[in-house]
Amino acid sequence: MSDIQIGLLMLGGVIIALVFAFNTYQEWRFRKRTRQAFSRHHADVLLDVPKNHVRDGKQERLEPVLLQDDDDTPAYLNDVAPLHHPGAQPPAEPEASDDIDFDEASGMDTADHQALIVALLDPSLDFIAEVVFSRPLSLSALPRFSVAKRVQAILRSERGLWTPAELLPGTRYKQINFGLQLVDRSGAVTEQELASFCQQISHYAEQFDAQVSFPQRQQKLVAARELDRFCADVDVLIGINIVPAAPIPGGRLRSVAEAAGLQLEPDGQFHYLADSGNSLYSLASADQTPFSMLNLQDRTFPALTLLFDVPRVAGGAAVFDRAMAFALQLTQEFGARLVDDNRRELSEAGLLKIREQLVRIYGNMDDRGIAPGSVAALRLFA
């Protein structure tokens, strides 16, 4: 055997080892994210308890949401892309001599687009700090805040037009509003977190000799706790287990899932997506092993879990019906049973009971003015 052949064999061995190591790392990262996403365990919605709370129960579950970066640092401003209204173009600052309407390309007039941008910060969801510069300034970067909650900003240009947190070349700004989200799935903002945020905002404003104004801190803390209590009452994740008579080959599973309109996403689950791109329901391995193109080729899976993240799903009970129809399709395809987390078989009456509970939850959310699957719901239940 020549030196070249030996070298090629060694190179092939190194490549195989790297691929194996990468897949092992990906699985470790997935399990780590799963533990972090549900550090507060929750009980099973299918047992004799009022709800399956994501926040305060006992049963671990995967949460079908976009996950944060691998490191343990909090989410800061500019780490999360600003929310845009579907169909709206990224805002651009027109030149003074430009006669084209600011939102001509998006089909919206300037007033409507401006209203949408201002609505990115919601006083009912955010603690909004206003920083007003003494004169319009060109900014090279936006600050990053050391806080655990989501921070978003909108900027007002010299011409008085608002834009999301995106600095435009050649544009000077006279005001920035920073919004600290009051509640998410980790709970309500604390007094210490709010004080730290205000201190960091004040320090930023001092650098530019700018004026800063804050809402009443204690009032916002009270409102945050009340909102968090409401969110805890409706924060429910339903998991339906599909247990086959024999382990399911990965290739066959992929074929069935894709034929039903689901697609494999980077979080290691198959998702059924709405036109907006939001997940309506997802299919995961019951043992929390992430699906990948590689393991779907050569592995079998002893059980599956269909996940339905109640407050994040627009369409309510109708989407739940679609998810349950898919679950029943899986039972027929793989000779499986639908069971709860204690392996108790689910009857039609049991599924109907869950559906009735969903209708009540969605009614409570509508009464509160937080529609399931809305921008507000996606922010609160993330």
XYZ file of C-alpha atoms in Angstrom:
382
model
C 0.000 0.000 0.000
C 1.446 3.329 -1.041
C 1.927 6.349 1.176
C -0.842 8.154 -0.717
C -3.327 5.340 -0.033
C -2.360 5.245 3.631
C -2.771 9.021 3.822
C -6.207 8.863 2.210
C -7.305 6.143 4.636
C -6.119 8.211 7.579
C -7.885 11.310 6.201
C -11.108 9.329 5.767
C -10.851 8.103 9.353
C -10.386 11.636 10.626
C -13.432 12.859 8.658
C -15.603 10.035 10.028
C -14.464 10.828 13.572
C -15.250 14.524 13.103
C -18.746 13.755 11.790
C -19.400 11.454 14.753
C -18.106 14.049 17.199
C -20.251 16.780 15.606
C -23.410 14.647 15.843
C -22.633 13.812 19.468
C -22.190 17.520 20.203
C -25.453 18.379 18.459
C -27.346 15.829 20.569
C -25.719 17.104 23.781
C -26.628 20.682 22.834
C -30.228 19.692 22.104
C -30.604 17.963 25.486
C -29.032 20.959 27.240
C -31.489 23.336 25.562
C -34.361 21.067 26.490
C -33.369 21.125 30.151
C -32.971 24.903 30.084
C -36.276 25.489 28.321
C -38.104 23.528 31.002
C -36.089 24.112 34.133
C -39.473 24.433 35.858
C -41.118 21.048 35.516
C -44.822 20.702 34.913
C -47.607 18.212 35.455
C -49.448 16.217 32.791
C -52.512 17.829 31.288
C -53.948 14.389 30.690
C -54.082 13.517 34.374
C -56.595 14.756 36.960
C -55.070 18.208 37.335
C -56.496 21.487 36.044
C -53.744 22.253 33.519
C -50.377 21.138 32.202
C -48.350 24.203 33.181
C -45.110 24.856 31.371
C -43.970 26.979 34.315
C -44.729 25.134 37.527
C -45.542 21.443 37.030
C -43.530 18.268 37.348
C -43.274 16.565 33.960
C -40.408 17.553 31.669
C -41.376 18.449 28.133
C -39.807 19.900 25.064
C -40.955 23.401 24.233
C -41.598 24.003 20.513
C -40.033 27.491 20.266
C -36.978 29.100 18.761
C -34.165 28.507 21.098
C -31.458 30.859 22.272
C -27.796 30.607 21.461
C -25.689 27.820 22.930
C -23.945 29.891 25.555
C -25.491 30.834 28.856
C -25.554 34.582 28.303
C -28.896 36.387 28.527
C -30.722 37.722 25.513
C -29.654 41.293 24.849
C -30.731 44.022 22.491
C -29.823 43.215 18.871
C -29.574 39.475 19.646
C -33.259 39.163 18.697
C -34.424 40.407 15.330
C -37.143 43.057 15.658
C -40.656 41.952 14.844
C -42.004 43.093 11.490
C -45.561 43.123 10.342
C -46.077 40.422 7.679
C -45.512 41.920 4.267
C -43.858 45.105 5.532
C -40.511 45.983 4.021
C -37.569 46.870 6.247
C -38.011 50.583 6.879
C -35.691 52.961 5.036
C -35.108 56.633 5.662
C -35.915 58.668 2.507
C -33.775 61.511 1.368
C -35.228 65.009 1.742
C -35.429 65.342 -2.025
C -37.129 61.965 -2.493
C -40.784 62.336 -3.441
C -41.543 58.624 -3.163
C -43.867 57.770 -0.255
C -41.997 56.199 2.669
C -43.980 52.937 2.409
C -44.860 52.848 -1.266
C -42.953 49.605 -1.746
C -44.836 47.872 1.065
C -48.272 48.999 -0.034
C -48.844 50.870 3.239
C -49.005 54.563 3.841
C -46.538 56.218 6.167
C -48.980 56.676 9.035
C -49.932 52.982 9.104
C -46.332 51.837 8.931
C -45.301 54.254 11.656
C -48.122 52.988 13.878
C -46.905 49.405 13.413
C -43.346 50.325 14.363
C -44.427 52.239 17.472
C -46.591 49.232 18.434
C -43.471 47.064 18.639
C -43.177 48.458 22.156
C -46.362 47.831 24.137
C -46.861 49.596 27.493
C -48.891 46.607 28.701
C -45.968 44.241 27.986
C -42.893 46.458 28.257
C -41.182 48.865 30.614
C -40.433 51.654 28.111
C -37.585 54.097 28.727
C -37.394 57.174 26.491
C -33.978 58.665 25.705
C -34.116 62.073 23.976
C -30.886 63.591 22.642
C -30.247 67.305 22.982
C -29.466 67.406 19.237
C -29.774 64.813 16.436
C -26.874 62.374 16.450
C -25.313 59.820 14.122
C -24.942 56.580 16.087
C -22.362 53.906 15.366
C -23.979 51.174 17.466
C -26.802 50.465 19.875
C -26.068 49.555 23.488
C -26.255 46.019 24.842
C -27.932 45.608 28.203
C -26.986 42.994 30.768
C -30.529 41.890 31.592
C -32.221 38.503 31.311
C -35.428 39.794 29.751
C -35.904 40.699 26.113
C -35.002 44.279 25.204
C -36.180 45.940 21.993
C -35.690 49.467 20.720
C -37.240 51.825 18.221
C -35.488 54.963 16.976
C -36.850 58.314 15.873
C -34.901 60.037 13.105
C -34.157 63.703 12.671
C -37.133 63.876 10.294
C -39.446 62.386 12.909
C -39.850 58.901 11.423
C -39.665 55.819 13.644
C -37.647 52.741 12.656
C -37.004 49.415 14.430
C -33.632 48.811 16.069
C -31.590 49.151 12.894
C -29.138 51.985 12.402
C -29.289 53.402 8.875
C -26.144 54.917 7.309
C -26.217 58.683 7.045
C -29.218 59.029 9.363
C -29.224 61.108 12.526
C -31.498 60.274 15.442
C -33.118 62.408 18.091
C -34.779 59.751 20.269
C -34.541 56.069 21.200
C -37.201 54.189 23.139
C -35.997 51.033 24.867
C -38.562 48.444 26.000
C -37.753 45.799 28.627
C -40.266 42.953 28.432
C -42.053 42.559 31.759
C -43.011 38.860 31.547
C -41.897 35.733 29.744
C -41.923 32.022 30.523
C -39.224 32.464 33.141
C -41.600 34.706 35.130
C -42.075 38.400 35.826
C -39.295 40.952 35.878
C -37.925 41.499 39.377
C -37.347 44.767 41.193
C -33.592 44.199 41.011
C -33.714 43.555 37.249
C -35.769 46.666 36.679
C -33.431 48.790 38.800
C -30.415 47.446 36.895
C -32.075 48.211 33.552
C -32.860 51.785 34.616
C -29.296 52.269 35.817
C -27.865 51.055 32.509
C -30.242 53.293 30.544
C -29.252 56.296 32.651
C -25.578 55.554 32.121
C -26.121 55.355 28.354
C -28.034 58.648 28.319
C -25.278 60.386 30.287
C -22.759 59.570 27.562
C -24.729 61.768 25.144
C -25.993 64.330 27.640
C -29.499 63.084 26.799
C -32.722 63.321 28.777
C -34.268 60.056 29.953
C -37.719 59.315 31.337
C -39.088 56.136 32.922
C -42.564 54.857 33.811
C -43.547 54.487 37.471
C -41.414 51.536 38.524
C -43.629 50.168 41.297
C -46.744 50.340 39.158
C -45.003 48.365 36.429
C -43.827 45.746 38.926
C -47.367 45.254 40.195
C -48.673 45.012 36.628
C -45.939 42.506 35.727
C -46.814 40.207 38.628
C -50.503 40.316 37.754
C -49.774 39.582 34.088
C -47.469 36.734 35.066
C -50.237 35.152 37.172
C -52.570 35.276 34.183
C -49.932 33.796 31.881
C -49.264 30.958 34.327
C -52.971 30.065 34.281
C -53.093 29.645 30.505
C -49.535 28.440 29.844
C -50.226 24.853 28.858
C -48.228 22.410 26.759
C -50.087 19.296 25.654
C -48.139 16.150 24.857
C -49.780 13.105 23.287
C -47.596 10.005 23.240
C -47.740 7.607 20.298
C -46.514 4.158 21.363
C -46.192 1.604 18.540
C -46.131 -2.173 18.823
C -42.599 -2.158 17.387
C -39.982 0.612 17.084
C -40.534 2.901 14.112
C -37.816 3.028 11.414
C -36.575 6.586 10.963
C -36.894 6.567 7.194
C -40.513 5.513 7.333
C -41.247 8.085 10.035
C -39.759 10.852 7.913
C -41.807 9.780 4.901
C -45.081 9.791 6.858
C -44.346 13.124 8.560
C -43.402 14.907 5.350
C -46.423 13.465 3.517
C -48.587 15.008 6.259
C -47.038 18.444 5.670
C -44.504 18.488 8.523
C -40.884 19.435 8.024
C -37.753 18.800 10.046
C -36.542 21.952 11.806
C -33.157 22.750 13.432
C -34.558 22.015 16.916
C -34.672 18.297 16.046
C -38.454 18.037 15.689
C -40.884 17.785 12.801
C -43.108 20.890 12.735
C -46.357 21.698 11.000
C -45.948 25.375 10.140
C -48.498 28.091 9.527
C -48.123 30.380 6.515
C -46.479 32.871 8.883
C -43.776 30.324 9.723
C -44.986 29.784 13.306
C -45.216 26.197 14.538
C -48.767 24.904 15.032
C -47.756 21.508 16.417
C -44.656 19.339 16.379
C -43.579 15.722 16.521
C -40.651 14.694 18.702
C -39.017 11.509 19.871
C -40.495 10.526 23.227
C -37.000 10.013 24.696
C -36.017 13.567 23.594
C -33.475 12.338 21.034
C -33.381 15.023 18.335
C -34.244 13.887 14.845
C -31.608 14.479 12.182
C -31.189 13.442 8.580
C -28.459 11.081 9.738
C -30.257 9.244 12.530
C -33.488 9.049 10.534
C -31.595 6.895 8.064
C -30.276 4.265 10.442
C -32.215 4.427 13.735
C -35.554 3.276 15.063
C -37.682 5.161 17.582
C -39.645 3.315 20.302
C -42.213 6.104 20.838
C -43.157 9.580 19.655
C -44.719 12.642 21.287
C -47.008 15.084 19.529
C -46.656 18.529 21.112
C -49.222 21.337 21.091
C -48.077 24.612 22.706
C -51.494 26.045 23.577
C -51.017 29.841 23.922
C -48.679 30.087 20.927
C -51.109 28.556 18.432
C -53.488 30.699 16.416
C -56.579 28.915 15.183
C -57.350 27.305 18.515
C -59.441 24.186 18.718
C -59.536 23.741 14.933
C -55.749 23.358 14.848
C -55.925 20.971 17.803
C -58.415 18.860 15.840
C -55.957 18.764 12.946
C -53.137 17.735 15.281
C -55.240 14.941 16.787
C -56.213 13.735 13.313
C -52.486 13.445 12.557
C -51.936 11.574 15.827
C -54.665 9.097 14.876
C -53.091 8.743 11.435
C -49.831 7.764 13.151
C -51.601 5.123 15.231
C -52.967 3.537 12.061
C -49.695 3.835 10.165
C -47.555 2.285 12.903
C -50.047 0.108 14.801
C -49.688 2.395 17.816
C -51.701 3.554 20.810
C -52.280 7.077 22.145
C -51.282 7.249 25.805
C -50.545 9.817 28.491
C -47.222 10.135 30.301
C -48.203 7.303 32.649
C -48.911 5.053 29.649
C -52.663 5.206 30.280
C -54.510 4.835 26.997
C -56.394 7.899 25.808
C -60.001 7.466 24.805
C -62.082 9.636 22.514
C -63.783 11.034 25.623
C -60.374 11.933 27.072
C -59.367 13.826 23.949
C -62.719 15.619 23.978
C -62.095 16.686 27.570
C -58.751 18.184 26.567
C -60.396 20.017 23.695
C -63.014 21.522 26.020
C -60.233 22.734 28.278
C -58.542 24.382 25.291
C -61.725 26.244 24.410
C -61.867 27.659 27.958
C -58.205 28.695 27.852
C -58.596 30.416 24.514
C -61.693 32.199 25.781
C -59.731 33.513 28.767
C -56.955 34.732 26.481
C -59.402 36.510 24.193
C -61.073 38.143 27.191
C -57.672 39.424 28.289
C -56.967 40.820 24.829
C -54.035 38.464 24.194
C -55.075 36.403 21.203
C -53.478 32.927 20.936
C -50.627 32.963 18.448
C -50.583 36.783 18.292
C -47.399 38.837 18.509
C -48.134 39.490 22.198
C -48.682 35.764 22.889
C -45.497 34.758 21.065
C -43.555 37.271 23.153
C -45.111 36.327 26.506
C -44.827 32.579 25.997
C -41.228 32.432 24.840
